PDB file of C-alpha atoms in Angstrom:
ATOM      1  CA  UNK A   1     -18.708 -28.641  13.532  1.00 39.00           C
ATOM      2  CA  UNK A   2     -18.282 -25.081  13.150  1.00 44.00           C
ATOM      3  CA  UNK A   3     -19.324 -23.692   9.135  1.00 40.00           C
ATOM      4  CA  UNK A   4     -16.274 -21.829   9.367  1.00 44.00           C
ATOM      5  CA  UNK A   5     -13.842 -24.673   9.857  1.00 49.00           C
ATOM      6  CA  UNK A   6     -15.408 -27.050   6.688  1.00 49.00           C
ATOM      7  CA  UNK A   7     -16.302 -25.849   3.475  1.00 44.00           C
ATOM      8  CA  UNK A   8     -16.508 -22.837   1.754  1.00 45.00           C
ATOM      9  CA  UNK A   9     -13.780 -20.624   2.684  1.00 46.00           C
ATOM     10  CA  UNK A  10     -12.458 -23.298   5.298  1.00 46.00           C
ATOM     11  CA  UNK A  11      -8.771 -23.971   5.738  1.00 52.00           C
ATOM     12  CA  UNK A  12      -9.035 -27.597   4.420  1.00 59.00           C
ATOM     13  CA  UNK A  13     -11.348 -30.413   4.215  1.00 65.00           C
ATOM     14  CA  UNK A  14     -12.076 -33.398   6.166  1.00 69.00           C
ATOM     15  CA  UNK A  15     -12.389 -36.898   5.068  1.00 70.00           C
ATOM     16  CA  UNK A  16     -15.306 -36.850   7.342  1.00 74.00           C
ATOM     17  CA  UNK A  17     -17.898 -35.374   9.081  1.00 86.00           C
ATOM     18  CA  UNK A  18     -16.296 -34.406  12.309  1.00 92.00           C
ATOM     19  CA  UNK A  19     -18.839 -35.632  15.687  1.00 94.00           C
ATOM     20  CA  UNK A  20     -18.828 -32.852  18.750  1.00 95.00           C
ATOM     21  CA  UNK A  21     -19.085 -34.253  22.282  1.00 96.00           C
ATOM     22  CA  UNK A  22     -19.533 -32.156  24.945  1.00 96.00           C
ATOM     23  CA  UNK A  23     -19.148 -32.961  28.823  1.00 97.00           C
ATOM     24  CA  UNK A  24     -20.282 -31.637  32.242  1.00 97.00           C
ATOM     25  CA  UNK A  25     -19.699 -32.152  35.687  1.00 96.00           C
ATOM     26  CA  UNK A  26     -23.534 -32.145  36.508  1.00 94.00           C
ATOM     27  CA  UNK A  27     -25.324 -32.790  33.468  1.00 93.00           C
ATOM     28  CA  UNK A  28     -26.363 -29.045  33.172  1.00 91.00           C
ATOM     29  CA  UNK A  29     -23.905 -26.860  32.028  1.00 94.00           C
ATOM     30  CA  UNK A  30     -21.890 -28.173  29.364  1.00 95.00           C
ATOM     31  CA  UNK A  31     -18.472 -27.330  27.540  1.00 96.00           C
ATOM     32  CA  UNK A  32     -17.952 -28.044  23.786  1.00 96.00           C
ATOM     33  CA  UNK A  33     -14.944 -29.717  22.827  1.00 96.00           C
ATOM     34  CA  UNK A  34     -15.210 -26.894  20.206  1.00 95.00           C
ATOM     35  CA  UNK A  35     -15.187 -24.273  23.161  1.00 95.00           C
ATOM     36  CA  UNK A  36     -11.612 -24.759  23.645  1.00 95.00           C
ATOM     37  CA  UNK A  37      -9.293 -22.531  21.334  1.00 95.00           C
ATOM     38  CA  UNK A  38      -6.462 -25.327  22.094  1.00 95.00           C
ATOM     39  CA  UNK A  39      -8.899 -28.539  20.926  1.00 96.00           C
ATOM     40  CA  UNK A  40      -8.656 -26.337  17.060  1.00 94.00           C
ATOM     41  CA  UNK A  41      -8.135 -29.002  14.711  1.00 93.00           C
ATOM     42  CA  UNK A  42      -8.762 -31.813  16.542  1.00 96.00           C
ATOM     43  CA  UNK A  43     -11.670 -33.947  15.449  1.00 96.00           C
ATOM     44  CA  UNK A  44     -13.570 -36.916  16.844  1.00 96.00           C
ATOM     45  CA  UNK A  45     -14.207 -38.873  13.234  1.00 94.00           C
ATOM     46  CA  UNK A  46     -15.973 -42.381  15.308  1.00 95.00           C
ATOM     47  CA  UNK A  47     -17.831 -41.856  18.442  1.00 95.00           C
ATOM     48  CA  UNK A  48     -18.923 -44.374  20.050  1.00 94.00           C
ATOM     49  CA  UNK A  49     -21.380 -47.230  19.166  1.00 90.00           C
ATOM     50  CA  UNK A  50     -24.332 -48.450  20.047  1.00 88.00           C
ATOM     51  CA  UNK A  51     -23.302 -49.937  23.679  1.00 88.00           C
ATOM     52  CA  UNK A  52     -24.778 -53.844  24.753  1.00 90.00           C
ATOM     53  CA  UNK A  53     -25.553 -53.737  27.904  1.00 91.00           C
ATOM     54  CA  UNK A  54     -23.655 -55.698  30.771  1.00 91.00           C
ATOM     55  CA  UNK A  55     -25.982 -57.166  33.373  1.00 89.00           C
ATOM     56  CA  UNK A  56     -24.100 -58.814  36.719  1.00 88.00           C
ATOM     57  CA  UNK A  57     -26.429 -61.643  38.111  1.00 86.00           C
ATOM     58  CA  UNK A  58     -26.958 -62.475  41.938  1.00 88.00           C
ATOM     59  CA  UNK A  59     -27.450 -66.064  42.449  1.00 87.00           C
ATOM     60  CA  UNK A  60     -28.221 -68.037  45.511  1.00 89.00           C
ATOM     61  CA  UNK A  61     -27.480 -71.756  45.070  1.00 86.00           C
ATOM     62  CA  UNK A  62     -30.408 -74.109  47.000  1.00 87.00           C
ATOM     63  CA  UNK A  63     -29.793 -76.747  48.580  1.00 87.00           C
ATOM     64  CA  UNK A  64     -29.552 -80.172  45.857  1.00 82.00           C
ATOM     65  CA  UNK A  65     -31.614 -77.986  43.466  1.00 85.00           C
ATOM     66  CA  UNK A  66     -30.026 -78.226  39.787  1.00 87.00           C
ATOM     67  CA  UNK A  67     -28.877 -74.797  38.792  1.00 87.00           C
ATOM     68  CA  UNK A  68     -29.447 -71.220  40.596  1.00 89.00           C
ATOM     69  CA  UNK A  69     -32.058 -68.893  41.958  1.00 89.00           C
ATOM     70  CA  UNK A  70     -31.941 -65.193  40.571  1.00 86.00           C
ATOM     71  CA  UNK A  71     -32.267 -62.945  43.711  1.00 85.00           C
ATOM     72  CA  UNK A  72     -31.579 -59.440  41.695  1.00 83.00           C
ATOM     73  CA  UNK A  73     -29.889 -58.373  38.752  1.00 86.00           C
ATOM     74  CA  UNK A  74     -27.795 -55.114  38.247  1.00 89.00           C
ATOM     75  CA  UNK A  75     -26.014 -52.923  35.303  1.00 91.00           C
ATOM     76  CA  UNK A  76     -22.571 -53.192  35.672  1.00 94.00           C
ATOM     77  CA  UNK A  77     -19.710 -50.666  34.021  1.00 95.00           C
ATOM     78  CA  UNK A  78     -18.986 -51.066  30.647  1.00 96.00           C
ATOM     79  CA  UNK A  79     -16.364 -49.435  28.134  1.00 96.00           C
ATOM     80  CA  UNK A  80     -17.153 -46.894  25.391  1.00 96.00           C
ATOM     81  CA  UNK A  81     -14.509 -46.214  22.293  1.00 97.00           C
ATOM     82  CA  UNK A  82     -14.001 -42.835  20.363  1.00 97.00           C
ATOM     83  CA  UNK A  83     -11.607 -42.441  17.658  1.00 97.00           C
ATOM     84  CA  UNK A  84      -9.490 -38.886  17.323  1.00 97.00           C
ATOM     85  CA  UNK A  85      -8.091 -37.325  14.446  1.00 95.00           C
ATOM     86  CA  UNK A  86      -5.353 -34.230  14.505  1.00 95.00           C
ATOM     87  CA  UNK A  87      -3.480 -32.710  11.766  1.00 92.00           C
ATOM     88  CA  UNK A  88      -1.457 -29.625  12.662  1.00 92.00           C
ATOM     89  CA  UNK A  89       1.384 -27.689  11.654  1.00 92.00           C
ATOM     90  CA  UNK A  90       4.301 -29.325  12.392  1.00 94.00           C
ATOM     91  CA  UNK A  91       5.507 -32.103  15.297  1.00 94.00           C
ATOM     92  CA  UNK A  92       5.148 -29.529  18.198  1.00 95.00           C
ATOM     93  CA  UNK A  93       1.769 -28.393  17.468  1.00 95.00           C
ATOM     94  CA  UNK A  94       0.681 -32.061  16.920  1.00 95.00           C
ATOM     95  CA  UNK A  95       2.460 -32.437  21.101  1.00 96.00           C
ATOM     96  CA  UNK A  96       0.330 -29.780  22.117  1.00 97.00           C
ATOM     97  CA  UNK A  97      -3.275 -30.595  20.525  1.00 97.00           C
ATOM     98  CA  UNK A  98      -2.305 -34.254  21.672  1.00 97.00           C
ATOM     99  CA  UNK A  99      -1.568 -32.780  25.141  1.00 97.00           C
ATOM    100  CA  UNK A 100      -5.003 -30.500  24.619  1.00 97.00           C
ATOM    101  CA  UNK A 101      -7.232 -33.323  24.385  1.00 98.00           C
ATOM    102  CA  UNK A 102      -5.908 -35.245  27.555  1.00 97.00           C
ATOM    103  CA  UNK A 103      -6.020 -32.127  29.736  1.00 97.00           C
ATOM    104  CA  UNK A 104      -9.846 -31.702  28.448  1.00 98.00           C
ATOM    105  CA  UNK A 105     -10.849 -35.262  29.113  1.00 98.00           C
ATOM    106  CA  UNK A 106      -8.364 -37.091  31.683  1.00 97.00           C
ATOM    107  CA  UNK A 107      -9.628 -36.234  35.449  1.00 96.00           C
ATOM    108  CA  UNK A 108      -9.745 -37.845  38.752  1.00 96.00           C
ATOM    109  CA  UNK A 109     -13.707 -37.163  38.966  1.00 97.00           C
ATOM    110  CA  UNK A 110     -16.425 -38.703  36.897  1.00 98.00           C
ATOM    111  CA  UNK A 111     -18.374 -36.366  34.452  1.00 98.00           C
ATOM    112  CA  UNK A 112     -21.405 -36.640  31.940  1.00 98.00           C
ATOM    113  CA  UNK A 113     -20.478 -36.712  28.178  1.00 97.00           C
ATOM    114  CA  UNK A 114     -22.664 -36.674  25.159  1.00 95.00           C
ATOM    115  CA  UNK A 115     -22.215 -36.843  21.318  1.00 95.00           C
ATOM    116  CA  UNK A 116     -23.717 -34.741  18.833  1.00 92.00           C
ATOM    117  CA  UNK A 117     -24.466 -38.178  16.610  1.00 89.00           C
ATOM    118  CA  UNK A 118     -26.997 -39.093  19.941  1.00 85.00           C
ATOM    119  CA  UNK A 119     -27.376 -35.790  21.551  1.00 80.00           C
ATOM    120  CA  UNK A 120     -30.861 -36.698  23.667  1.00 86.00           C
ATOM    121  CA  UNK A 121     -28.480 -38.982  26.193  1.00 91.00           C
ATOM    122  CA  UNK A 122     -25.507 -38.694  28.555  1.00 95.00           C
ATOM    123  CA  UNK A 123     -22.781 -40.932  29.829  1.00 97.00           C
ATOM    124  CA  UNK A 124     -21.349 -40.856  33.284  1.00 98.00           C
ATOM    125  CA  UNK A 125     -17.938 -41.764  32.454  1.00 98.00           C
ATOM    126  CA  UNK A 126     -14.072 -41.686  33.355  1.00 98.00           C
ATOM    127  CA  UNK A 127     -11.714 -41.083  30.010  1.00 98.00           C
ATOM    128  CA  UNK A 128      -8.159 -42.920  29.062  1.00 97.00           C
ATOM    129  CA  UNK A 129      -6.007 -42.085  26.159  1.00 97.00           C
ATOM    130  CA  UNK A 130      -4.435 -43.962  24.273  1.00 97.00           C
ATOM    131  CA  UNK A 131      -0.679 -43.404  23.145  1.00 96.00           C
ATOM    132  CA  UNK A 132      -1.514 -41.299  19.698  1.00 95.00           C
ATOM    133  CA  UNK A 133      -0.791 -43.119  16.709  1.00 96.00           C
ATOM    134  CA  UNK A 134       1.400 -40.448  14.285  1.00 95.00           C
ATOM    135  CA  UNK A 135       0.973 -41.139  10.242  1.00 93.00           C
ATOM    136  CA  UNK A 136       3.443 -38.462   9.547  1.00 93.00           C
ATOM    137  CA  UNK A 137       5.249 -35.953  12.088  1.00 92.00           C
ATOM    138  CA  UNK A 138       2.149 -33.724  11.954  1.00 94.00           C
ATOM    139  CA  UNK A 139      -0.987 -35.953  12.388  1.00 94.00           C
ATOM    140  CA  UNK A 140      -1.641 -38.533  14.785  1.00 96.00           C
ATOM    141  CA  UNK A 141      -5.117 -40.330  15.606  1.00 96.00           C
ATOM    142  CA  UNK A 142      -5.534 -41.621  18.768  1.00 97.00           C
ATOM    143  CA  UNK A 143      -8.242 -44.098  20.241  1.00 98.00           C
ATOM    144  CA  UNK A 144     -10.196 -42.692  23.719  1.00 98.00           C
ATOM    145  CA  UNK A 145     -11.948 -45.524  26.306  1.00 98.00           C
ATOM    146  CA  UNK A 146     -14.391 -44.578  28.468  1.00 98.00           C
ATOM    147  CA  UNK A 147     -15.507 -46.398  31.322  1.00 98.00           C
ATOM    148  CA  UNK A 148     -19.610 -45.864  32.041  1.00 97.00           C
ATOM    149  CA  UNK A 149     -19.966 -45.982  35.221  1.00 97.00           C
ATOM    150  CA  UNK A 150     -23.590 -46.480  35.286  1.00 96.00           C
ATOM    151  CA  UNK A 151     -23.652 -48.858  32.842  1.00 95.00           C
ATOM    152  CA  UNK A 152     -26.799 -46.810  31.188  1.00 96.00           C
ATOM    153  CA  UNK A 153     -27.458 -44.023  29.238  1.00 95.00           C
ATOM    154  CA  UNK A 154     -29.157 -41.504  30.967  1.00 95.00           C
ATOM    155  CA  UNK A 155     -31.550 -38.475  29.054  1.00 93.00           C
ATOM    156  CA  UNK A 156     -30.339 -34.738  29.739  1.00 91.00           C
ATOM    157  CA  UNK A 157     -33.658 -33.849  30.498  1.00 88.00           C
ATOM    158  CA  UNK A 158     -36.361 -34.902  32.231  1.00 92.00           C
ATOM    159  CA  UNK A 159     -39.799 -35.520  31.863  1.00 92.00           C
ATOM    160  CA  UNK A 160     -40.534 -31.758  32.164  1.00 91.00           C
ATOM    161  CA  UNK A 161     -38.595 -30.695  29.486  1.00 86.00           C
ATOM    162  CA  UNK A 162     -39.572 -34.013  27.357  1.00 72.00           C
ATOM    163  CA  UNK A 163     -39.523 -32.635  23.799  1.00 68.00           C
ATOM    164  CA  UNK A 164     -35.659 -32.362  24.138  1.00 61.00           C
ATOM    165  CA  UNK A 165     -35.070 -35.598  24.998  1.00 58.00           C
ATOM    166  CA  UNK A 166     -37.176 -36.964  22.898  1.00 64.00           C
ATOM    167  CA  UNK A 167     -34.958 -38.115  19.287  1.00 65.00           C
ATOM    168  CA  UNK A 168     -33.710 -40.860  17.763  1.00 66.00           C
ATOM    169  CA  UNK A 169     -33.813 -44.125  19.587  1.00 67.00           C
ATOM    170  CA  UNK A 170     -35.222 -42.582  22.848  1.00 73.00           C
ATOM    171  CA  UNK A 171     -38.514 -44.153  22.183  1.00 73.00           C
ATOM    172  CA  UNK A 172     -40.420 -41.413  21.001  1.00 72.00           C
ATOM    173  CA  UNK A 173     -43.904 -41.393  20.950  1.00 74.00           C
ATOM    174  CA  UNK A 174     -46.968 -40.312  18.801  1.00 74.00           C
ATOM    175  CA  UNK A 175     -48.912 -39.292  21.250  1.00 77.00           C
ATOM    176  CA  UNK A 176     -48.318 -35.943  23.274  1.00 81.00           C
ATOM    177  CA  UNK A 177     -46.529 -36.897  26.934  1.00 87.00           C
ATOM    178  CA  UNK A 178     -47.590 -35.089  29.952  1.00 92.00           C
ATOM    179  CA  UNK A 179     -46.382 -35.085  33.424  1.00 96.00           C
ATOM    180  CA  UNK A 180     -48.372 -32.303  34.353  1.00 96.00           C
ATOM    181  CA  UNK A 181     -51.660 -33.409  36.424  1.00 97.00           C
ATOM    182  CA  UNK A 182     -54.746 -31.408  37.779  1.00 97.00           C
ATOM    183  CA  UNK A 183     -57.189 -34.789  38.397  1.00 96.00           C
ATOM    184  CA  UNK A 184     -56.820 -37.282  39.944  1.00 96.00           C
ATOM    185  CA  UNK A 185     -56.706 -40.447  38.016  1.00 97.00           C
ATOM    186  CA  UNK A 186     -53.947 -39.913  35.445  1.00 97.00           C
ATOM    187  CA  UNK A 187     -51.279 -42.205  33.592  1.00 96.00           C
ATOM    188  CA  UNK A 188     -47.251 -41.532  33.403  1.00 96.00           C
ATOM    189  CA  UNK A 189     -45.450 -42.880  30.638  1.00 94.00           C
ATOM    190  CA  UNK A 190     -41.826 -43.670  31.433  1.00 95.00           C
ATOM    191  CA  UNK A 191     -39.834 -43.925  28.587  1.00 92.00           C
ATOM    192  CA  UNK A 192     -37.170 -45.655  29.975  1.00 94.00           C
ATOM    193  CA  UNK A 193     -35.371 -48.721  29.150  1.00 94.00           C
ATOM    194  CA  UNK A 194     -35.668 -50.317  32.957  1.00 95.00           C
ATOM    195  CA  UNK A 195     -37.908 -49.194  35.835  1.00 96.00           C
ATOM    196  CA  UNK A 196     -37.307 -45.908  37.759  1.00 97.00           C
ATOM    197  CA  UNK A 197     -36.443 -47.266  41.761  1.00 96.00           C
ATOM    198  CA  UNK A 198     -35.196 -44.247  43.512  1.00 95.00           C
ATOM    199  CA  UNK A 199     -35.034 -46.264  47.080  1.00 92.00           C
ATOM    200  CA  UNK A 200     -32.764 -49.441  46.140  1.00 91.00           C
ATOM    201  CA  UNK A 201     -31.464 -48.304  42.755  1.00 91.00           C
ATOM    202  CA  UNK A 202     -30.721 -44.937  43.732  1.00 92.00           C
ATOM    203  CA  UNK A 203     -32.809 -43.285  40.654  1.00 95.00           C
ATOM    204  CA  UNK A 204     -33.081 -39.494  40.648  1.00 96.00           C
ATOM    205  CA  UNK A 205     -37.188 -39.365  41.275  1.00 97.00           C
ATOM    206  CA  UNK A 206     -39.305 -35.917  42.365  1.00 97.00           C
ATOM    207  CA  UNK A 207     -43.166 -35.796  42.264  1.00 98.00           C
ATOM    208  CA  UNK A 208     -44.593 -32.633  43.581  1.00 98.00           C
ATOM    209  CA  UNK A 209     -48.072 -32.072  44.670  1.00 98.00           C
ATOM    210  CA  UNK A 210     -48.895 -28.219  45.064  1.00 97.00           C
ATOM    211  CA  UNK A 211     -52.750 -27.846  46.545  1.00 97.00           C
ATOM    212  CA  UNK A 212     -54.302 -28.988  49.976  1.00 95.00           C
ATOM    213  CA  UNK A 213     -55.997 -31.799  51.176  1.00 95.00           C
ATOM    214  CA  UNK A 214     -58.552 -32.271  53.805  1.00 93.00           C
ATOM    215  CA  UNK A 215     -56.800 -35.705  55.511  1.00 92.00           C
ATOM    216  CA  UNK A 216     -55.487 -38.942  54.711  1.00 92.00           C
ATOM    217  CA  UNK A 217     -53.962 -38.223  51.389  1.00 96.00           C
ATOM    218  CA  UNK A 218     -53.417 -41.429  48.842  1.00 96.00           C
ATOM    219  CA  UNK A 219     -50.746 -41.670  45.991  1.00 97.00           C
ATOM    220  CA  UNK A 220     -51.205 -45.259  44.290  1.00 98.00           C
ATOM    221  CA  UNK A 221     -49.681 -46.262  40.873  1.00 98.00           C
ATOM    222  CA  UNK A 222     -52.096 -49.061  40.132  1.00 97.00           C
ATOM    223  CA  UNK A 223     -49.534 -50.616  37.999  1.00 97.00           C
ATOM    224  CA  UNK A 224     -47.660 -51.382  40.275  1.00 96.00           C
ATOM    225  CA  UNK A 225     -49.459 -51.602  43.599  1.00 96.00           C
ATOM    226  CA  UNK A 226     -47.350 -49.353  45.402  1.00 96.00           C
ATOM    227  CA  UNK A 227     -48.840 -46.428  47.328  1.00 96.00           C
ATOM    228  CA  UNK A 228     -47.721 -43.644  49.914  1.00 95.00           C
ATOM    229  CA  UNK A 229     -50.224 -42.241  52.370  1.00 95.00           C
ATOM    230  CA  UNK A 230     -50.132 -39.263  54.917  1.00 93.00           C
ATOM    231  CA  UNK A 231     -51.728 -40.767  57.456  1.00 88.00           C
ATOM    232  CA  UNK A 232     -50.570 -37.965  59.869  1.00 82.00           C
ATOM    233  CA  UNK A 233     -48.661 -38.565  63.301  1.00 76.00           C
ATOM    234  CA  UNK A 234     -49.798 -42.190  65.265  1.00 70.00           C
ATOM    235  CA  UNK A 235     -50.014 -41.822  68.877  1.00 68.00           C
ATOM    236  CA  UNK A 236     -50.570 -44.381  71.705  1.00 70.00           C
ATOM    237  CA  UNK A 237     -52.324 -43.481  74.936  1.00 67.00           C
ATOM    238  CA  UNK A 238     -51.605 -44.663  78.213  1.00 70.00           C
ATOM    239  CA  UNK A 239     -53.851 -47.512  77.602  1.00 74.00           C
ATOM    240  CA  UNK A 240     -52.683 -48.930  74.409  1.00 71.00           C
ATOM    241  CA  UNK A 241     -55.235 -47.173  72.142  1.00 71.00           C
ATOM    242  CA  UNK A 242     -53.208 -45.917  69.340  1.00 71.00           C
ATOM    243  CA  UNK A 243     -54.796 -42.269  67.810  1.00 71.00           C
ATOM    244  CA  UNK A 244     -54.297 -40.693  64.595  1.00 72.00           C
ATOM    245  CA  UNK A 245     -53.285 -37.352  64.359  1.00 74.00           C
ATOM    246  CA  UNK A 246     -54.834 -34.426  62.148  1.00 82.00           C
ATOM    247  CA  UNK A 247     -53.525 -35.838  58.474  1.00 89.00           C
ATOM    248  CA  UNK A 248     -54.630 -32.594  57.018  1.00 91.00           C
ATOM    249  CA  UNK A 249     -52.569 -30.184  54.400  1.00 93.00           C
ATOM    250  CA  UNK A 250     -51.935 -26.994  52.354  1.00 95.00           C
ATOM    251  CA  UNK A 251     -49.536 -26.331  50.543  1.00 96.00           C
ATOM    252  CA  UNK A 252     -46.321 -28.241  48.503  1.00 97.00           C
ATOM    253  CA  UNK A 253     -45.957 -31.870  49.401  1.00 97.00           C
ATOM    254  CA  UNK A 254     -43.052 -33.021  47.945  1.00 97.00           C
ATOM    255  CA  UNK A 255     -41.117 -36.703  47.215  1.00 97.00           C
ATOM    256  CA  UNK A 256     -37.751 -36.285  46.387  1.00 96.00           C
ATOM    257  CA  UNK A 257     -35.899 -39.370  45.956  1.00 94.00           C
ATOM    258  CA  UNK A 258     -37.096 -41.170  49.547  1.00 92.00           C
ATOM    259  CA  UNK A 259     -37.306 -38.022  51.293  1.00 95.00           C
ATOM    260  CA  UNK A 260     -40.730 -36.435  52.024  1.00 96.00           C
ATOM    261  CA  UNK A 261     -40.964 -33.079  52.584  1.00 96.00           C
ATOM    262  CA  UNK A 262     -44.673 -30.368  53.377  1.00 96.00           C
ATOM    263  CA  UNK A 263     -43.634 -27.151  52.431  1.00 96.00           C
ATOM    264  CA  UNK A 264     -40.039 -27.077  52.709  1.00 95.00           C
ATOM    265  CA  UNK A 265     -39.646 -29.322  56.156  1.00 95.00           C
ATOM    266  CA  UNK A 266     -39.294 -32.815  56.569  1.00 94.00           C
ATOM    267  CA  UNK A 267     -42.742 -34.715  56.630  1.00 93.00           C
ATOM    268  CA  UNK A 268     -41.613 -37.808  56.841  1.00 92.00           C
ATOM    269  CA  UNK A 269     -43.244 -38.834  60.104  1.00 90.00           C
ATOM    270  CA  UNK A 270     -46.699 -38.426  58.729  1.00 91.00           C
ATOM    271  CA  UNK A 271     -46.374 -40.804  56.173  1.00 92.00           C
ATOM    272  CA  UNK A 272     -45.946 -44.185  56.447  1.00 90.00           C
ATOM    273  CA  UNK A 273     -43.443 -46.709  54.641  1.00 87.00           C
ATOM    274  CA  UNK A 274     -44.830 -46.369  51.574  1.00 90.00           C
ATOM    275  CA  UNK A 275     -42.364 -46.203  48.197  1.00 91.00           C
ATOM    276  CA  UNK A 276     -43.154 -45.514  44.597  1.00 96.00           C
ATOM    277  CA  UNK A 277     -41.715 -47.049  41.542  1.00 97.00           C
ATOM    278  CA  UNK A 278     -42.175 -46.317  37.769  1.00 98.00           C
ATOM    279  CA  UNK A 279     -42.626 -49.386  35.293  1.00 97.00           C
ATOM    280  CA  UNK A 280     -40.994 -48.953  31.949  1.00 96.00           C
ATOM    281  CA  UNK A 281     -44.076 -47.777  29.891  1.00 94.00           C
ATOM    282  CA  UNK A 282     -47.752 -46.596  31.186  1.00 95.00           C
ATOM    283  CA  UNK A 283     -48.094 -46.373  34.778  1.00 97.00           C
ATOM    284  CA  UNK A 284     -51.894 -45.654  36.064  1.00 98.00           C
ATOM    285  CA  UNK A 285     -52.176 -43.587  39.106  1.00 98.00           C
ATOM    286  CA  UNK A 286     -54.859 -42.799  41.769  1.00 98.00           C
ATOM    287  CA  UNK A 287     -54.386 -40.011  44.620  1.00 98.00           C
ATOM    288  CA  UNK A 288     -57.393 -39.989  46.901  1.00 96.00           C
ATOM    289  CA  UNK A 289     -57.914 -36.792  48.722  1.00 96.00           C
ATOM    290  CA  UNK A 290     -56.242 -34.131  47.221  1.00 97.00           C
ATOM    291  CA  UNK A 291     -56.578 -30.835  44.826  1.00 97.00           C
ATOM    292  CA  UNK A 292     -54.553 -29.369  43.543  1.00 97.00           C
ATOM    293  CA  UNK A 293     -51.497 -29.935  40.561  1.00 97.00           C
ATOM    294  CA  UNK A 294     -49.710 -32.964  40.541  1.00 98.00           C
ATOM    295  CA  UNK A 295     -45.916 -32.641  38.757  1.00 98.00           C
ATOM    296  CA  UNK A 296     -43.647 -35.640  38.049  1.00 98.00           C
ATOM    297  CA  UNK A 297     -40.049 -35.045  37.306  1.00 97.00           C
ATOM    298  CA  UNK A 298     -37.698 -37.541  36.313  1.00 96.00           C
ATOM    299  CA  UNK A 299     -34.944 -38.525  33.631  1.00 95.00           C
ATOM    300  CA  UNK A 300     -35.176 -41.551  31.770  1.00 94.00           C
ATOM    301  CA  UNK A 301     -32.576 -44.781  31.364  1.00 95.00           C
ATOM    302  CA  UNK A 302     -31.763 -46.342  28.372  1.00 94.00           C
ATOM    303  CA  UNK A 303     -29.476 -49.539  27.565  1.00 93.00           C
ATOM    304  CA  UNK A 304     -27.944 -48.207  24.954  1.00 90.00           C
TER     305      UNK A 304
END
């Protein structure tokens, strides 16, 4: 809420404390609701709740076996209310703020949203109005639904800019958080709610390494048992001896997502099939031949 709108000097006062929301089309650059001179007046007085989380099961039913098998579980969409509050001039300028808020929030295209009552976090979401709900020919209150796409909350940073996303409810720690490595043996704590899968669950997921090593290059989270190694390009001779290529590197090796890339170009056909997964909580890792800084970047899920 802007100090000039509530309070001393203000125009009138609020029965409550007005909530800002913001929202973005990628989850960087954000507009206020309180950026747009036509939005003047209106207030969001309930944003939304805490949110339960809606989990779709996929079951396989086995042969004369009583019940079902769980093959995988997913987050399915879910819907988010906010409550609006306008009181203008007259009728027309009631129309237009009503009008305001639709054009600001009503699109075709998805976009991030967060609330100033839970700032850390973001919702991917699509927006529906409500008919507004007029107490007198100047004010109205209206109810908005959003439908979270995701299904999750995701942080607006990541874990290299941790100390803004850390806040209420985004299980903040005591202890100092680093994702910043220069040894070798070294443990990542996702905060998340649910485990970061950028190969079947899509999960943004980049870990730079920025050095050199002399061959056969290891990256093993021991909590999981999942590793990735540059084993360098297999050949097979004419006589069905397979030989491995020069595994050797300097310079920025890079997973982004499931695509591996050495300085820039893909690399993915020195590596073999290897994926890497994050556990909610402390994840131990090991990388065996290499020096050099190690740089995990990621945003964290929550259920909520």
């Amino acid at each position: 809420m802007k100090p000039r709108n509530v309070g001393i000097g203000a125009k009138k006062y609020l029965p409550s404390d007005p909530i800002e929301f913001s929202i973005s089309k990628n989850g960087k650059e954000w507009t206020s609701c309180f950026d747009i001179p036509d939005l003047d007046g209106v207030y969001c007085y309930r944003a939304p709740d805490v949110q339960p989380a809606v989990q779709s099961d996929n079951l396989k039913k086995v042969g004369l076996q009583d019940g079902s098998r769980l093959l995988s579980t997913s987050y399915s969409t879910r819907e988010m209310k906010m409550e609006m509050y306008f009181e203008g001039l007259n009728e027309s300028d009631a129309m237009l703020a009503y009008d305001a808020l639709q054009r600001f929030l009503v699109s075709r295209n998805a976009y991030w949203i967060c609330f100033a009552n839970w700032a850390q976090r973001m919702y991917y979401v699509r927006a529906k109005l409500a008919a507004p709900t007029f107490t007198n020919e100047k004010t109205w209150i209206c109810e908005v639904t959003f439908t979270d796409l995701l299904g999750l909350s995701r942080s607006i940073g990541t874990s290299l800019d941790y100390e803004d996303t850390n806040g209420f409810g985004n299980k903040t720690t005591v202890d100092t958080l680093q994702y910043t490595f220069t040894t070798n043996s070294f443990k990542v704590n996702n905060l998340s709610d649910t485990i970061i899968d950028p190969e079947r669950r899509g999960h943004p997921f980049k870990l730079t390494l920025d050095g050199n090593s002399s061959g056969n290059m290891k990256i093993t989270n021991k909590t999981t048992g999942e590793y990735i190694s540059r084993v360098g390009t297999i050949t097979t001779s004419k006589d069905g001896k397979k030989q491995q290529g020069n595994s050797s590197f300097n310079g920025k090796f890079v997973i982004d997502g499931v695509r591996i890339t050495l300085n820039g170009k893909s690399d993915q056909m020195q590596c073999d099939d290897g994926v890497l997964t994050l556990q909610p909580g402390i994840n131990e890792f090991q990388i065996d031949n290499f020096s050099g800084k190690v740089t995990f970047d990621f945003p964290f899920w929550w259920l909520s």
